[in-house]
């Protein structure tokens, strides 16, 4: 009778003397892949990047605050050294030679003679003006335009500005014609508003500022239409002029 040799059920020991595990069959996916798959651990560089971002934000905000503080200190020193004041404007005289509105073609022709007094109240600041554009409005209707050449406004100085304001055959829309006709028939006279648009810079010795846009709006003016060839003098006793600084940022004007 032939003897059969059966393998021993005892697991074979490895080189260190420990018995090797005999996995059951069939093996599961966790037994096939789980033992050899490396465990994921978060990398330390992500924490370093967060710390770097926070550090950058801190120094940026700190630098911005220091710059704002320096600007505030410089502005305070500038104010106490020069005591800056904005220029003053007054409409001293406005005469209307003619204002004709044709019904057939809805065109406007007019002529005004305007005198404006500009006052520089500063003792240490000189203003330099670029050419100034002038418009005279009645309500929302432009009834005349003109310009004043560039000039330098000295310290504690009062300058008289003169300009002829004209409108030669300006075409008006129907709404503007209706509005202007109603104003011309008013018993209190034709209401007018004078606006000046220009750019100005300030000089303090060798120190000069950039040019800044300003608008001067003078309201409260009324004039009666001239009865003959003699110009009609407007009433300017109630006229008040406001000076507004206008900053232009890209396409927007503030």
Coordinates of C-alpha atoms in Angstrom, one line a residue:
X1 CA 0.0 0.0 0.0
X2 CA 1.4 3.4 -1.0
X3 CA 1.8 6.0 1.7
X4 CA 0.6 9.5 1.0
X5 CA 2.3 12.6 2.5
X6 CA 0.0 15.4 3.7
X7 CA 1.3 18.9 4.3
X8 CA 1.4 20.0 7.8
X9 CA -1.4 22.4 9.0
X10 CA 1.1 24.3 11.1
X11 CA 2.1 27.6 9.4
X12 CA 5.6 28.0 8.2
X13 CA 7.7 30.3 10.3
X14 CA 9.4 33.3 8.6
X15 CA 13.0 34.3 9.0
X16 CA 12.4 36.0 12.4
X17 CA 10.8 33.0 13.9
X18 CA 7.3 34.3 13.6
X19 CA 4.6 32.4 12.0
X20 CA 3.4 33.7 8.6
X21 CA -0.3 34.5 8.5
X22 CA -2.3 32.2 6.2
X23 CA -5.1 34.4 4.7
X24 CA -8.4 32.8 4.1
X25 CA -9.5 32.1 0.5
X26 CA -11.0 33.8 -1.3
X27 CA -9.2 37.0 -0.1
X28 CA -11.2 40.3 0.2
X29 CA -10.3 43.6 -1.5
X30 CA -9.2 45.0 1.9
X31 CA -6.9 42.0 2.3
X32 CA -5.4 42.4 -1.2
X33 CA -4.9 46.2 -1.2
X34 CA -5.5 47.6 2.3
X35 CA -2.3 46.3 3.9
X36 CA 0.0 47.8 1.2
X37 CA -1.9 51.1 0.7
X38 CA 0.0 54.1 2.4
X39 CA -1.9 56.1 4.9
X40 CA -2.6 59.7 3.8
X41 CA -1.2 62.4 6.0
X42 CA -1.7 66.2 5.5
X43 CA 1.4 67.9 4.2
X44 CA 2.9 70.5 6.4
X45 CA 3.4 73.1 3.6
X46 CA -0.4 73.9 3.6
X47 CA -0.1 75.3 7.1
X48 CA 3.0 77.3 6.1
X49 CA 1.1 78.8 3.2
X50 CA -1.7 79.9 5.5
X51 CA 0.7 81.4 7.9
X52 CA 2.4 83.3 5.0
X53 CA -0.9 84.7 3.8
X54 CA -1.9 85.9 7.2
X55 CA 1.5 87.5 7.7
X56 CA 1.2 89.3 4.3
X57 CA -2.2 90.6 5.2
X58 CA -1.0 91.9 8.6
X59 CA 2.0 93.8 7.1
X60 CA -0.2 95.2 4.3
X61 CA -2.8 96.6 6.7
X62 CA -0.1 97.9 9.0
X63 CA 1.7 99.7 6.0
X64 CA -1.6 101.1 4.8
X65 CA -2.4 102.5 8.3
X66 CA 1.1 104.0 8.6
X67 CA 0.6 105.7 5.2
X68 CA -2.8 107.1 6.2
X69 CA -1.3 108.4 9.4
X70 CA 1.6 110.1 7.5
X71 CA -0.9 111.7 5.1
X72 CA -3.0 113.0 8.0
X73 CA 0.0 114.4 9.7
X74 CA 1.2 116.1 6.5
X75 CA -2.3 117.5 5.8
X76 CA -2.4 118.9 9.3
X77 CA 1.0 120.6 9.0
X78 CA 0.1 122.0 5.6
X79 CA -3.2 123.5 6.9
X80 CA -1.5 125.2 9.9
X81 CA 1.3 126.5 7.6
X82 CA -0.8 127.9 4.8
X83 CA -4.4 128.1 6.1
X84 CA -5.8 127.4 2.6
X85 CA -9.2 128.8 1.5
X86 CA -11.1 128.3 -1.7
X87 CA -11.5 131.2 -4.1
X88 CA -14.7 133.3 -4.1
X89 CA -16.7 134.3 -7.2
X90 CA -19.4 136.9 -7.6
X91 CA -21.5 137.9 -10.6
X92 CA -21.2 141.7 -10.5
X93 CA -22.9 142.5 -13.8
X94 CA -24.9 140.7 -16.5
X95 CA -26.5 142.5 -19.5
X96 CA -28.7 141.0 -22.2
X97 CA -28.4 142.6 -25.6
X98 CA -30.9 140.3 -27.3
X99 CA -32.5 136.9 -27.1
X100 CA -34.4 135.8 -30.2
X101 CA -36.3 132.5 -30.5
X102 CA -37.7 131.7 -34.0
X103 CA -40.9 129.7 -34.0
X104 CA -40.4 128.2 -37.5
X105 CA -37.0 126.7 -37.1
X106 CA -36.7 126.5 -33.3
X107 CA -33.4 128.3 -33.3
X108 CA -32.0 130.6 -30.6
X109 CA -29.8 133.6 -31.0
X110 CA -28.6 135.6 -27.9
X111 CA -25.8 137.8 -26.6
X112 CA -24.9 138.5 -22.9
X113 CA -22.1 140.6 -21.4
X114 CA -20.9 139.1 -18.2
X115 CA -18.6 140.5 -15.4
X116 CA -17.5 138.2 -12.6
X117 CA -15.3 139.1 -9.7
X118 CA -12.8 136.4 -8.5
X119 CA -11.2 136.8 -5.1
X120 CA -8.2 135.0 -3.7
X121 CA -8.4 135.2 0.1
X122 CA -5.1 133.4 0.8
X123 CA -1.9 135.1 1.9
X124 CA 0.5 132.4 0.9
X125 CA -1.2 130.7 -2.1
X126 CA -1.4 131.7 -5.7
X127 CA -4.0 130.1 -8.0
X128 CA -3.3 129.4 -11.7
X129 CA -6.3 128.9 -13.9
X130 CA -6.6 127.2 -17.3
X131 CA -9.1 128.5 -19.9
X132 CA -12.6 128.7 -18.3
X133 CA -15.7 127.7 -20.2
X134 CA -18.9 129.6 -19.3
X135 CA -22.5 128.6 -19.9
X136 CA -25.7 130.6 -19.2
X137 CA -28.7 128.4 -18.5
X138 CA -32.4 129.2 -18.2
X139 CA -33.8 126.2 -16.4
X140 CA -32.3 123.3 -18.4
X141 CA -31.9 125.3 -21.6
X142 CA -28.5 126.5 -22.7
X143 CA -28.9 130.1 -23.9
X144 CA -25.3 131.1 -24.4
X145 CA -21.7 130.0 -24.2
X146 CA -18.3 131.7 -23.9
X147 CA -14.7 131.4 -22.6
X148 CA -12.3 133.2 -20.4
X149 CA -8.5 132.9 -21.1
X150 CA -6.2 131.4 -18.6
X151 CA -4.9 133.7 -15.8
X152 CA -2.9 133.7 -12.6
X153 CA -4.6 134.8 -9.4
X154 CA -2.2 136.4 -7.0
X155 CA -2.2 136.4 -3.2
X156 CA -5.0 138.5 -1.6
X157 CA -6.0 139.6 -5.0
X158 CA -9.4 140.5 -6.6
X159 CA -9.6 140.1 -10.4
X160 CA -12.5 141.2 -12.7
X161 CA -13.3 138.7 -15.4
X162 CA -15.2 139.8 -18.5
X163 CA -16.7 137.7 -21.2
X164 CA -19.2 137.9 -24.1
X165 CA -21.6 135.0 -24.1
X166 CA -23.2 134.2 -27.4
X167 CA -25.6 131.7 -29.1
X168 CA -25.7 131.9 -32.9
X169 CA -28.6 129.9 -34.4
X170 CA -28.6 127.1 -31.8
X171 CA -31.2 124.5 -32.6
X172 CA -33.5 123.6 -29.7
X173 CA -35.7 120.6 -29.1
X174 CA -39.4 121.0 -28.8
X175 CA -39.4 120.6 -25.0
X176 CA -36.7 123.2 -24.6
X177 CA -38.6 125.6 -26.8
X178 CA -41.7 125.2 -24.8
X179 CA -39.9 125.7 -21.5
X180 CA -38.0 128.8 -22.7
X181 CA -41.1 130.4 -24.1
X182 CA -42.8 130.0 -20.8
X183 CA -39.8 131.5 -18.9
X184 CA -39.7 134.5 -21.3
X185 CA -43.3 135.4 -20.5
X186 CA -42.7 135.4 -16.8
X187 CA -43.5 138.7 -15.0
X188 CA -40.5 138.1 -12.7
X189 CA -38.1 138.0 -15.6
X190 CA -36.1 135.3 -17.2
X191 CA -34.4 133.1 -14.6
X192 CA -30.7 132.5 -15.4
X193 CA -27.9 130.4 -14.0
X194 CA -24.2 131.0 -14.8
X195 CA -21.7 128.0 -14.7
X196 CA -18.0 128.1 -15.0
X197 CA -15.9 125.0 -15.6
X198 CA -12.1 125.1 -15.4
X199 CA -9.0 123.5 -13.9
X200 CA -6.8 125.2 -11.3
X201 CA -3.6 124.5 -9.4
X202 CA -2.1 126.1 -6.3
X203 CA 1.4 127.4 -5.9
X204 CA 3.1 127.8 -2.5
X205 CA 6.6 129.0 -3.2
X206 CA 8.4 126.2 -5.0
X207 CA 5.6 123.7 -4.1
X208 CA 2.9 123.2 -6.8
X209 CA -0.2 121.0 -6.8
X210 CA -1.6 119.1 -9.8
X211 CA -4.5 120.7 -11.7
X212 CA -7.9 120.0 -10.2
X213 CA -11.2 120.6 -11.9
X214 CA -13.6 123.0 -10.3
X215 CA -17.2 124.1 -11.2
X216 CA -18.6 127.5 -10.2
X217 CA -22.4 127.7 -10.2
X218 CA -24.1 131.1 -9.7
X219 CA -27.9 130.9 -9.3
X220 CA -30.6 133.5 -8.5
X221 CA -30.2 135.8 -11.5
X222 CA -33.2 137.3 -13.4
X223 CA -33.4 139.5 -16.4
X224 CA -36.2 141.1 -18.4
X225 CA -36.0 141.0 -22.2
X226 CA -34.7 144.2 -23.7
X227 CA -37.5 146.5 -25.1
X228 CA -35.3 148.2 -27.7
X229 CA -31.7 148.4 -28.7
X230 CA -30.5 149.2 -25.2
X231 CA -29.3 146.1 -23.3
X232 CA -31.3 144.9 -20.3
X233 CA -29.5 144.8 -17.0
X234 CA -30.0 141.6 -15.0
X235 CA -30.7 141.6 -11.3
X236 CA -27.8 140.0 -9.5
X237 CA -28.4 141.0 -5.9
X238 CA -29.7 137.6 -5.0
X239 CA -27.1 135.7 -6.9
X240 CA -25.0 133.2 -5.0
X241 CA -22.0 131.3 -6.3
X242 CA -20.9 127.9 -5.1
X243 CA -17.5 126.4 -5.8
X244 CA -17.3 122.6 -6.2
X245 CA -14.1 120.5 -6.7
X246 CA -14.5 117.9 -9.4
X247 CA -12.3 114.8 -9.5
X248 CA -12.2 112.7 -12.6
X249 CA -11.5 109.0 -12.1
X250 CA -11.2 107.2 -15.4
X251 CA -14.6 107.9 -17.0
X252 CA -16.4 109.2 -14.0
X253 CA -16.4 112.8 -12.6
X254 CA -17.0 113.2 -8.9

